[in-house]
């Protein structure tokens, strides 16, 4: 019961935080995604023609939504947890009888709340440009939730190790963005030469984007079961790492 | 019967090899008002950090109300309310959110937390600011906010690390009254402070820590009884004579100020009598320094190569105050 109240408190705090600064957190993704639709969808997309049996605009919508979910989930937890470390208000939780798993779940829940809310906003914006089809709603819900949790955990681990605000922008810039752009958001990996198709198999975002696209369009470059196994593997691994780091007090306790 | 706090052979060595605590033993009884004093870097904040689990200890045992922090950490934490030295709340969050969320971390229901937040915000004169972001508060208000936050789960032991630093005297005195009131309700209070007058006025027991070791641990009364000499400052009527006093040490600072060192067993009457004989009137009189300060300086200086007597250190303390 006490843990449930503590978890609810962290979730409330985290949600209040990103809603309080909605101009920074909720509006920019809507503007960015509109630009993607105008440029890649309408201007360039019309010249590309079909991809995977769908017009280019319809093809990129799931990937663009997933890209937004990934970056927002990651950056929400990374910046919130690092700010809490920097302002030392993380100590409010550390001195309280809050189990480590509640701290992890609370921050990840906050990241998921923002990731999914922004995903929803971007989906609504995309309705202005394209008719969205739904092939399997449960695959959509499961993929977006699990992917959001994965990258929230990634953001948390980044923030635990970070010593400056620069440290929480390095991974998104040099790792997350390249992996997302090379993760099949804008193209089907079947268009790549065989070697690069193989290389793409080690990019986890390929599985997330394709599982999500399957939920909308019913097409995927990878096996859906494999995609969920990969996502599950990353969640378990990252959760374990986050728990070990917080239990040892890495970056939190002297 | 368990103690409020029991520390045995506590050691802490930071990465890099600095040994902040060298095996300290400390016991604080339930309901006590306890002062933990020491110079900067003595180990006070490290000790508090270990008790509250913000610092990992290297060796030793810490029990809070009988619960060992190694085996029953969450239970031990539930007894403690911490008011840290540095402001450590989210500067952008409204006061009400800070307090209600903090109570939530301890499992306090939101409706109860809102009632308590109102009670403590009113008590600490912050109610009007409840919807303001914490960064909008003055330094004194921020200190009071941290006290309110520490009380949200109604802890049985309150640890305050320099709670009145940078606070004006009026607010400081109202905080003292509030802390006395909490203590009278049975809450054990552990206080670190640089204002030795504060410790002397509030605390019943005291430990002095220096260089990671406890150099004194006794009752305030017993500690003050060690004081051999007090220095008084006398404001005199204007005169042009050279003052002569027998059987006491004294210094004329100017033509109307006299400092007199009084041995504990002596009275001031002979001094007054001799001044009267010389037709010099005493207009007013005060203690030159806080008594505890003299003892503090003495105890700390004992660790230094040149040990000084309490008498000598009392003078040192006096000079330092000047």
Coordinates of C-alpha atoms in Angstrom, one line a residue:
Chain A
X1 CA 0.0 0.0 0.0
X2 CA 2.8 2.4 1.0
X3 CA 4.7 1.5 -2.1
X4 CA 1.7 2.1 -4.3
X5 CA 1.3 5.6 -2.7
X6 CA 5.0 6.3 -3.2
X7 CA 4.8 5.2 -6.9
X8 CA 1.7 7.3 -7.5
X9 CA 3.5 10.3 -5.9
X10 CA 6.5 9.9 -8.3
X11 CA 4.2 9.4 -11.3
X12 CA 2.2 12.5 -10.3
X13 CA 5.4 14.6 -9.8
X14 CA 6.8 13.4 -13.2
X15 CA 3.5 14.1 -15.0
X16 CA 3.1 17.5 -13.4
X17 CA 6.6 18.3 -14.4
X18 CA 6.2 17.8 -18.2
X19 CA 2.7 19.2 -18.2
X20 CA 3.9 22.4 -16.4
X21 CA 6.4 23.0 -19.3
X22 CA 4.1 21.9 -22.1
X23 CA 5.4 24.5 -24.5
X24 CA 8.8 22.8 -24.3
X25 CA 7.6 19.2 -24.1
X26 CA 4.3 18.8 -26.0
X27 CA 4.3 21.5 -28.7
X28 CA 7.7 21.0 -30.4
X29 CA 7.0 17.3 -31.5
X30 CA 3.7 18.4 -33.1
X31 CA 5.5 21.1 -35.1
X32 CA 8.4 18.9 -36.0
X33 CA 6.2 16.1 -37.2
X34 CA 4.1 18.5 -39.3
X35 CA 7.3 19.6 -41.1
X36 CA 8.2 15.9 -41.7
X37 CA 4.8 15.3 -43.2
X38 CA 5.0 18.5 -45.4
X39 CA 8.6 17.8 -46.6
X40 CA 8.9 14.0 -46.7
X41 CA 5.2 13.2 -47.2
X42 CA 3.8 15.8 -49.6
X43 CA 6.8 17.4 -51.4
X44 CA 9.3 14.5 -51.7
X45 CA 6.9 11.6 -50.9
X46 CA 4.7 12.2 -53.9
X47 CA 7.8 11.6 -56.2
X48 CA 8.9 8.5 -54.3
X49 CA 5.7 6.6 -55.0
X50 CA 4.7 3.5 -53.1
X51 CA 6.7 1.6 -50.5
X52 CA 5.7 -1.8 -49.1
X53 CA 2.5 -1.5 -51.1
X54 CA 1.4 1.8 -49.5
X55 CA 1.9 5.4 -50.5
X56 CA 5.0 6.9 -48.9
X57 CA 3.1 9.2 -46.5
X58 CA 1.2 6.2 -45.0
X59 CA 4.4 4.2 -44.9
X60 CA 6.3 6.7 -42.8
X61 CA 3.5 7.6 -40.4
X62 CA 4.1 4.7 -37.9
X63 CA 7.9 5.3 -38.0
X64 CA 7.5 9.0 -37.4
X65 CA 5.2 8.4 -34.4
X66 CA 7.6 5.8 -33.0
X67 CA 10.6 8.1 -33.5
X68 CA 8.7 10.8 -31.5
X69 CA 7.8 8.3 -28.7
X70 CA 11.4 7.1 -28.5
X71 CA 13.0 10.6 -28.3
X72 CA 10.4 11.9 -25.9
X73 CA 10.5 8.9 -23.5
X74 CA 14.3 9.0 -23.4
X75 CA 14.7 12.8 -23.0
X76 CA 12.0 13.1 -20.4
X77 CA 13.6 10.6 -18.0
X78 CA 17.1 11.7 -18.8
X79 CA 16.5 15.4 -18.1
X80 CA 14.1 14.9 -15.2
X81 CA 16.3 12.5 -13.3
X82 CA 19.5 14.4 -14.0
X83 CA 17.8 17.7 -12.9
X84 CA 16.7 15.9 -9.7
X85 CA 20.4 14.9 -9.2
X86 CA 21.6 18.3 -10.1
X87 CA 19.2 20.2 -7.8
X88 CA 19.7 17.3 -5.3
X89 CA 15.9 16.9 -4.9
X90 CA 16.5 13.2 -5.7
X91 CA 17.5 13.1 -2.0
X92 CA 13.8 13.5 -1.2
X93 CA 13.3 10.0 -2.4
X94 CA 16.6 8.6 -1.3
X95 CA 16.0 9.5 2.4
X96 CA 12.4 8.1 2.3
X97 CA 11.6 4.4 2.6
X98 CA 11.0 4.1 -1.2
X99 CA 12.2 0.8 -2.6
X100 CA 14.6 1.2 -5.6
X101 CA 12.2 -0.5 -7.9
X102 CA 9.5 2.1 -7.1
X103 CA 12.0 4.9 -8.0
X104 CA 12.8 3.1 -11.3
X105 CA 9.1 2.4 -12.1
X106 CA 8.1 6.0 -11.2
X107 CA 10.6 7.6 -13.5
X108 CA 10.0 5.1 -16.3
X109 CA 6.2 5.6 -15.8
X110 CA 6.7 9.4 -16.2
X111 CA 8.8 8.8 -19.4
X112 CA 6.1 6.5 -20.8
X113 CA 3.3 9.0 -19.9
X114 CA 5.1 11.7 -21.9
X115 CA 6.2 9.4 -24.7
X116 CA 2.7 8.0 -25.2
X117 CA 1.0 11.4 -24.8
X118 CA 3.3 13.0 -27.4
X119 CA 2.7 9.9 -29.6
X120 CA -1.0 10.5 -29.4
X121 CA -0.6 14.2 -30.3
X122 CA 1.6 13.3 -33.3
X123 CA -1.0 10.7 -34.4
X124 CA -3.7 13.3 -34.2
X125 CA -1.6 15.8 -36.2
X126 CA -0.9 13.1 -38.8
X127 CA -4.6 12.7 -39.4
X128 CA -4.5 16.1 -41.0
X129 CA -2.2 14.7 -43.7
X130 CA -3.2 11.1 -44.1
X131 CA -5.9 8.5 -43.4
X132 CA -4.5 6.2 -40.7
X133 CA -5.4 2.5 -41.0
X134 CA -5.3 0.1 -38.0
X135 CA -4.4 -3.5 -38.7
X136 CA -4.0 -4.7 -35.1
X137 CA -4.6 -2.2 -32.2
X138 CA -3.1 -4.6 -29.6
X139 CA 0.2 -4.8 -31.4
X140 CA 0.2 -1.0 -31.6
X141 CA -0.5 -0.6 -27.9
X142 CA 2.0 -3.2 -26.9
X143 CA 4.8 -1.9 -29.1
X144 CA 4.4 1.7 -28.2
X145 CA 4.2 0.9 -24.4
X146 CA 7.2 -1.5 -24.4
X147 CA 9.3 0.7 -26.7
X148 CA 8.5 3.8 -24.5
X149 CA 9.5 1.8 -21.4
X150 CA 12.8 0.6 -23.1
X151 CA 13.9 4.1 -23.9
X152 CA 12.7 5.5 -20.6
X153 CA 15.0 3.0 -18.9
X154 CA 17.8 4.1 -21.3
X155 CA 17.3 7.7 -20.4
X156 CA 17.4 6.8 -16.7
X157 CA 20.7 5.0 -17.0
X158 CA 22.1 7.9 -19.0
X159 CA 21.0 10.3 -16.3
X160 CA 22.5 8.1 -13.5
X161 CA 25.9 8.3 -15.1
X162 CA 25.6 11.9 -16.3
X163 CA 27.7 14.6 -14.5
X164 CA 26.6 17.5 -16.6
X165 CA 23.7 18.6 -18.9
X166 CA 26.0 17.9 -21.9
X167 CA 26.2 14.2 -20.8
X168 CA 22.5 13.8 -21.3
X169 CA 22.6 15.1 -24.8
X170 CA 25.5 13.0 -26.1
X171 CA 23.7 9.7 -26.3
X172 CA 20.6 11.2 -28.1
X173 CA 22.7 13.0 -30.5
X174 CA 25.4 10.4 -31.3
X175 CA 23.5 7.2 -30.7
X176 CA 19.8 7.6 -30.6
X177 CA 19.3 9.8 -33.6
X178 CA 21.5 7.7 -36.0
X179 CA 19.9 4.5 -34.8
X180 CA 16.4 6.0 -35.3
X181 CA 17.1 7.3 -38.8
X182 CA 18.7 4.0 -39.8
X183 CA 15.9 2.1 -38.1
X184 CA 13.6 1.9 -41.1
X185 CA 11.5 5.0 -40.3
X186 CA 11.8 6.4 -43.8
X187 CA 12.5 3.2 -45.8
X188 CA 12.0 -0.5 -45.8
X189 CA 15.2 -2.3 -45.0
X190 CA 14.5 -4.7 -47.8
X191 CA 15.6 -1.9 -50.1
X192 CA 19.1 -2.1 -48.7
X193 CA 21.9 -4.2 -50.1
X194 CA 22.1 -7.6 -48.3
X195 CA 25.1 -6.6 -46.2
X196 CA 23.3 -3.6 -44.8
X197 CA 20.2 -5.5 -44.2
X198 CA 22.2 -7.8 -42.0
X199 CA 23.7 -4.8 -40.2
X200 CA 20.2 -3.4 -39.6
X201 CA 19.3 -6.6 -37.8
X202 CA 21.4 -5.5 -34.8
X203 CA 19.6 -2.2 -34.6
X204 CA 16.8 -2.7 -32.0
X205 CA 14.9 0.3 -33.3
X206 CA 14.3 -1.6 -36.6
X207 CA 12.3 -4.2 -34.6
X208 CA 10.3 -1.5 -32.8
X209 CA 9.5 0.5 -35.9
X210 CA 8.5 -2.6 -37.9
X211 CA 6.3 -4.0 -35.1
X212 CA 4.6 -0.7 -34.8
X213 CA 4.2 -0.4 -38.6
X214 CA 2.7 -3.9 -38.6
X215 CA 0.1 -2.8 -36.1
X216 CA -1.0 0.0 -38.5
X217 CA -0.4 -1.4 -42.0
X218 CA 0.0 -5.2 -41.5
X219 CA 3.5 -5.2 -43.1
X220 CA 6.9 -5.7 -41.4
X221 CA 10.5 -6.3 -42.5
X222 CA 11.0 -8.5 -39.4
X223 CA 9.1 -11.3 -37.7
X224 CA 6.7 -9.8 -35.1
X225 CA 7.4 -12.4 -32.4
X226 CA 11.1 -11.8 -32.8
X227 CA 10.5 -8.1 -32.5
X228 CA 8.7 -8.5 -29.2
X229 CA 11.4 -10.9 -27.9
X230 CA 14.1 -8.3 -28.8
X231 CA 12.1 -5.5 -27.1
X232 CA 11.6 -7.8 -24.0
X233 CA 15.3 -8.6 -23.9
X234 CA 16.2 -4.9 -23.8
X235 CA 13.6 -4.1 -21.2
X236 CA 14.8 -6.8 -18.8
X237 CA 18.5 -6.0 -19.4
X238 CA 18.1 -2.2 -19.0
X239 CA 15.8 -2.6 -15.9
X240 CA 18.4 -4.9 -14.3
X241 CA 21.2 -2.4 -15.0
X242 CA 19.1 0.5 -13.6
X243 CA 18.3 -1.5 -10.5
X244 CA 21.9 -2.4 -9.9
X245 CA 23.1 1.2 -10.4
X246 CA 20.5 2.6 -8.0
X247 CA 21.0 -0.1 -5.4
X248 CA 24.8 0.7 -5.4
X249 CA 24.1 4.4 -5.3
X250 CA 26.2 5.0 -8.5
X251 CA 26.0 8.8 -9.1
X252 CA 23.6 9.2 -6.2
X253 CA 25.3 8.3 -2.9
X254 CA 28.9 9.1 -1.9
Chain B
X1 CA 15.0 -0.2 25.5
X2 CA 16.3 1.0 22.2
X3 CA 17.8 4.4 21.7
X4 CA 16.7 7.0 19.1
X5 CA 20.1 6.7 17.5
X6 CA 23.0 4.4 18.2
X7 CA 26.2 4.6 16.3
X8 CA 29.1 2.1 16.8
X9 CA 32.6 2.3 15.3
X10 CA 31.3 4.2 12.3
X11 CA 34.0 4.7 9.6
X12 CA 33.8 6.4 6.3
X13 CA 36.5 6.6 3.7
X14 CA 35.7 8.4 0.5
X15 CA 37.0 7.5 -2.9
X16 CA 40.5 9.0 -3.1
X17 CA 41.3 7.8 0.4
X18 CA 40.0 10.7 2.6
X19 CA 38.8 9.2 5.9
X20 CA 35.9 11.4 7.0
X21 CA 34.9 9.3 10.0
X22 CA 37.4 7.3 12.1
X23 CA 35.3 5.0 14.1
X24 CA 32.8 7.2 16.0
X25 CA 30.5 6.0 18.7
X26 CA 27.4 8.0 19.5
X27 CA 24.1 7.5 21.3
X28 CA 21.1 9.8 21.3
X29 CA 18.2 9.0 23.7
X30 CA 14.6 9.2 22.7
X31 CA 13.2 12.7 23.2
X32 CA 16.6 14.3 23.5
X33 CA 17.6 17.7 22.0
X34 CA 21.1 16.9 20.8
X35 CA 23.8 19.1 19.4
X36 CA 26.4 17.7 17.0
X37 CA 29.1 20.4 16.7
X38 CA 32.4 20.6 14.9
X39 CA 34.4 22.8 12.6
X40 CA 34.0 22.6 8.8
X41 CA 35.0 19.3 7.4
X42 CA 34.9 17.6 10.8
X43 CA 32.5 14.9 9.7
X44 CA 29.1 16.2 10.8
X45 CA 27.4 16.1 7.4
X46 CA 29.0 12.7 6.6
X47 CA 27.6 11.3 9.9
X48 CA 24.2 12.7 9.0
X49 CA 24.6 11.4 5.4
X50 CA 25.2 7.8 6.7
X51 CA 22.3 7.9 9.1
X52 CA 20.0 9.0 6.3
X53 CA 21.5 6.7 3.8
X54 CA 22.8 9.4 1.5
X55 CA 26.4 8.3 2.2
X56 CA 27.5 4.7 2.1
X57 CA 29.4 3.8 5.3
X58 CA 32.7 1.9 5.1
X59 CA 32.5 0.2 8.5
X60 CA 30.4 0.2 11.7
X61 CA 26.8 0.0 12.7
X62 CA 23.9 2.5 12.8
X63 CA 20.6 1.8 14.5
X64 CA 17.6 4.2 14.4
X65 CA 15.0 3.4 17.0
X66 CA 16.5 -0.1 17.2
X67 CA 16.4 -0.7 13.5
X68 CA 19.8 -1.4 11.8
X69 CA 20.3 0.5 8.6
X70 CA 22.0 -2.6 7.1
X71 CA 19.1 -4.9 7.6
X72 CA 16.0 -2.7 8.2
X73 CA 16.9 0.4 6.2
X74 CA 13.3 1.3 5.0
X75 CA 12.0 0.9 8.6
X76 CA 14.9 3.0 10.0
X77 CA 14.3 5.7 7.3
X78 CA 10.6 6.0 8.3
X79 CA 11.6 7.4 11.7
X80 CA 13.8 10.2 10.3
X81 CA 13.0 13.6 9.1
X82 CA 15.9 15.4 7.5
X83 CA 16.5 19.1 7.1
X84 CA 19.7 19.2 5.0
X85 CA 22.2 22.0 4.9
X86 CA 21.8 22.8 1.2
X87 CA 18.4 23.6 -0.4
X88 CA 17.5 20.4 -2.1
X89 CA 14.0 20.8 -3.4
X90 CA 12.9 21.3 -7.0
X91 CA 13.2 25.1 -7.4
X92 CA 10.5 25.1 -10.0
X93 CA 7.8 23.2 -8.1
X94 CA 5.1 24.9 -6.1
X95 CA 5.4 24.5 -2.3
X96 CA 2.2 22.5 -2.0
X97 CA 3.4 19.9 -4.5
X98 CA 6.8 19.5 -2.8
X99 CA 5.2 18.8 0.5
X100 CA 2.4 16.5 -0.7
X101 CA 4.7 14.5 -2.9
X102 CA 7.2 14.2 0.0
X103 CA 4.5 12.7 2.2
X104 CA 3.6 10.3 -0.6
X105 CA 7.1 8.9 -0.6
X106 CA 6.5 7.9 3.0
X107 CA 3.2 6.3 2.1
X108 CA 1.0 9.1 3.5
X109 CA -2.4 9.3 1.7
X110 CA -2.8 12.4 -0.4
X111 CA -5.9 13.7 1.5
X112 CA -3.9 13.4 4.8
X113 CA -0.9 15.0 3.2
X114 CA -2.8 18.0 2.0
X115 CA -4.1 18.6 5.6
X116 CA -0.6 18.3 7.0
X117 CA 0.8 20.6 4.4
X118 CA -1.7 23.2 5.3
X119 CA -0.9 22.8 9.0
X120 CA 2.8 23.1 8.6
X121 CA 2.7 25.9 6.0
X122 CA 0.5 27.9 8.3
X123 CA 2.6 27.1 11.3
X124 CA 5.8 28.2 9.5
X125 CA 4.1 31.2 7.9
X126 CA 4.4 30.0 4.3
X127 CA 0.7 29.4 3.6
X128 CA 0.4 32.5 1.4
X129 CA 3.2 31.2 -0.8
X130 CA 1.7 27.7 -1.2
X131 CA 1.2 28.0 -5.0
X132 CA 4.5 29.8 -5.6
X133 CA 7.5 28.0 -7.1
X134 CA 10.1 27.4 -4.4
X135 CA 12.6 29.5 -6.2
X136 CA 10.5 32.6 -5.4
X137 CA 11.0 32.2 -1.7
X138 CA 13.6 34.1 0.4
X139 CA 16.4 32.2 2.1
X140 CA 14.6 32.1 5.4
X141 CA 11.4 30.8 3.8
X142 CA 13.3 28.1 2.0
X143 CA 14.8 26.9 5.3
X144 CA 11.3 26.8 6.8
X145 CA 10.0 25.0 3.7
X146 CA 12.6 22.3 4.3
X147 CA 11.5 22.0 8.0
X148 CA 7.9 21.6 6.9
X149 CA 8.9 19.0 4.3
X150 CA 10.8 17.0 6.9
X151 CA 7.7 16.9 9.1
X152 CA 5.3 15.7 6.5
X153 CA 5.5 12.1 7.6
X154 CA 5.5 13.0 11.3
X155 CA 8.9 11.5 12.0
X156 CA 10.0 10.6 15.5
X157 CA 13.5 12.0 15.0
X158 CA 14.3 15.3 13.2
X159 CA 17.8 15.9 12.0
X160 CA 18.7 19.5 11.2
X161 CA 21.9 20.3 9.5
X162 CA 22.6 24.0 10.0
X163 CA 18.9 24.9 9.9
X164 CA 19.3 28.6 10.7
X165 CA 22.3 29.4 8.4
X166 CA 21.7 32.7 6.8
X167 CA 18.4 33.3 8.6
X168 CA 17.8 36.7 10.3
X169 CA 17.6 36.8 14.1
X170 CA 13.8 37.2 14.2
X171 CA 13.1 34.2 12.0
X172 CA 15.8 32.2 13.8
X173 CA 14.2 32.8 17.2
X174 CA 10.8 31.8 15.9
X175 CA 12.4 28.6 14.5
X176 CA 13.9 27.9 17.9
X177 CA 10.5 28.2 19.5
X178 CA 9.1 25.9 16.9
X179 CA 11.8 23.3 17.5
X180 CA 11.3 23.5 21.2
X181 CA 7.6 22.9 20.7
X182 CA 8.4 19.8 18.5
X183 CA 10.8 18.5 21.1
X184 CA 8.2 19.0 23.9
X185 CA 5.9 16.8 21.8
X186 CA 8.5 14.0 22.2
X187 CA 10.3 14.3 18.8
X188 CA 14.0 13.6 19.2
X189 CA 16.0 16.4 17.6
X190 CA 19.6 16.3 16.4
X191 CA 21.0 19.7 15.5
X192 CA 24.2 20.8 13.9
X193 CA 24.9 24.5 13.9
X194 CA 27.6 27.1 13.6
X195 CA 25.8 29.3 16.0
X196 CA 27.0 28.0 19.3
X197 CA 24.6 30.2 21.2
X198 CA 21.9 28.2 19.4
X199 CA 23.2 24.9 20.6
X200 CA 23.6 26.2 24.1
X201 CA 20.1 27.6 24.3
X202 CA 18.3 24.6 22.7
X203 CA 20.2 21.4 23.4
X204 CA 20.5 19.2 26.5
X205 CA 23.3 16.9 25.2
X206 CA 26.2 17.6 22.9
X207 CA 28.8 15.8 21.0
X208 CA 31.8 17.6 19.4
X209 CA 33.3 16.0 16.4
X210 CA 36.7 16.9 14.9
X211 CA 38.8 15.2 12.3
X212 CA 36.3 12.4 12.1
X213 CA 36.5 11.6 15.8
X214 CA 34.2 12.4 18.7
X215 CA 36.3 14.6 21.0
X216 CA 33.5 15.2 23.6
X217 CA 30.1 13.7 24.3
X218 CA 28.3 14.8 27.4
X219 CA 25.4 16.9 28.7
X220 CA 25.4 20.6 27.9
X221 CA 25.4 21.3 31.7
X222 CA 28.4 19.1 32.3
X223 CA 30.3 20.6 29.4
X224 CA 29.6 24.2 30.5
X225 CA 30.7 23.2 34.0
X226 CA 34.2 22.7 32.6
X227 CA 34.5 26.4 31.8
X228 CA 37.0 28.0 34.2
X229 CA 37.0 31.6 33.0
X230 CA 34.4 34.0 31.6
X231 CA 35.3 37.3 30.1
X232 CA 33.0 40.3 30.9
X233 CA 33.0 43.6 29.0
X234 CA 32.3 46.6 31.3
X235 CA 31.1 49.9 29.8
X236 CA 32.5 52.6 32.1
X237 CA 31.8 56.2 32.7
X238 CA 34.3 58.5 30.9
X239 CA 37.5 58.9 33.0
X240 CA 41.1 59.8 32.5
X241 CA 42.7 57.6 35.1
X242 CA 44.7 54.5 34.7
X243 CA 42.7 51.6 36.1
X244 CA 44.3 49.3 38.6
X245 CA 42.7 46.1 39.7
X246 CA 44.2 43.4 41.9
X247 CA 43.6 39.6 41.8
X248 CA 42.2 39.6 38.3
X249 CA 43.3 39.8 34.7
X250 CA 41.9 42.8 32.8
X251 CA 42.5 44.9 29.7
X252 CA 41.5 48.5 29.1
X253 CA 40.4 48.6 25.5
X254 CA 39.8 52.4 25.5
X255 CA 38.9 55.1 28.1
X256 CA 35.4 53.7 28.6
X257 CA 35.7 49.9 28.0
X258 CA 37.2 47.3 30.3
X259 CA 37.5 43.6 29.8
X260 CA 37.8 41.5 32.9
X261 CA 38.6 37.7 33.0
X262 CA 36.7 36.2 35.9
X263 CA 37.6 32.8 37.4
X264 CA 34.6 30.7 37.9
X265 CA 34.9 30.5 41.7
X266 CA 35.2 34.3 42.0
X267 CA 32.5 37.0 42.0
X268 CA 32.4 40.4 40.3
X269 CA 31.9 42.2 43.6
X270 CA 35.6 43.0 44.2
X271 CA 36.0 44.4 40.7
X272 CA 33.0 46.7 41.2
X273 CA 34.3 47.7 44.7
X274 CA 37.8 48.6 43.3
X275 CA 36.3 50.6 40.4
X276 CA 34.0 52.5 42.8
X277 CA 37.1 53.3 45.0
X278 CA 38.7 54.9 41.9
X279 CA 35.5 56.9 41.2
X280 CA 34.7 54.9 38.0
X281 CA 31.1 54.0 37.4
X282 CA 30.0 50.9 35.6
X283 CA 27.3 51.8 33.1
X284 CA 26.6 48.3 31.7
X285 CA 28.0 44.9 31.5
X286 CA 27.9 41.9 29.1
X287 CA 29.5 38.5 28.5
X288 CA 32.2 39.0 25.9
X289 CA 31.6 35.7 24.1
X290 CA 29.3 32.7 24.1
X291 CA 30.5 30.4 26.8
X292 CA 30.2 27.3 24.6
X293 CA 32.4 28.9 22.0
X294 CA 35.3 29.0 24.4
X295 CA 34.9 25.4 25.3
X296 CA 34.5 24.5 21.6
X297 CA 37.7 26.2 20.6
X298 CA 39.5 24.5 23.5
X299 CA 38.3 21.0 22.6
X300 CA 39.2 21.5 19.0
X301 CA 42.6 23.0 19.8
X302 CA 43.4 20.0 22.0
X303 CA 43.9 18.1 18.8
X304 CA 46.3 20.6 17.5
X305 CA 50.1 20.3 18.3
X306 CA 50.1 23.2 20.9
X307 CA 47.5 22.3 23.5
X308 CA 46.1 25.3 25.3
X309 CA 44.3 25.5 28.6
X310 CA 40.7 26.4 28.8
X311 CA 41.7 29.8 30.2
X312 CA 44.0 30.4 27.3
X313 CA 41.5 29.2 24.8
X314 CA 38.7 31.3 26.4
X315 CA 40.9 34.3 25.6
X316 CA 41.6 33.0 22.1
X317 CA 37.9 32.7 21.5
X318 CA 37.4 36.2 22.8
X319 CA 40.0 37.6 20.5
X320 CA 38.5 35.7 17.6
X321 CA 35.1 37.2 18.3
X322 CA 36.7 40.7 18.1

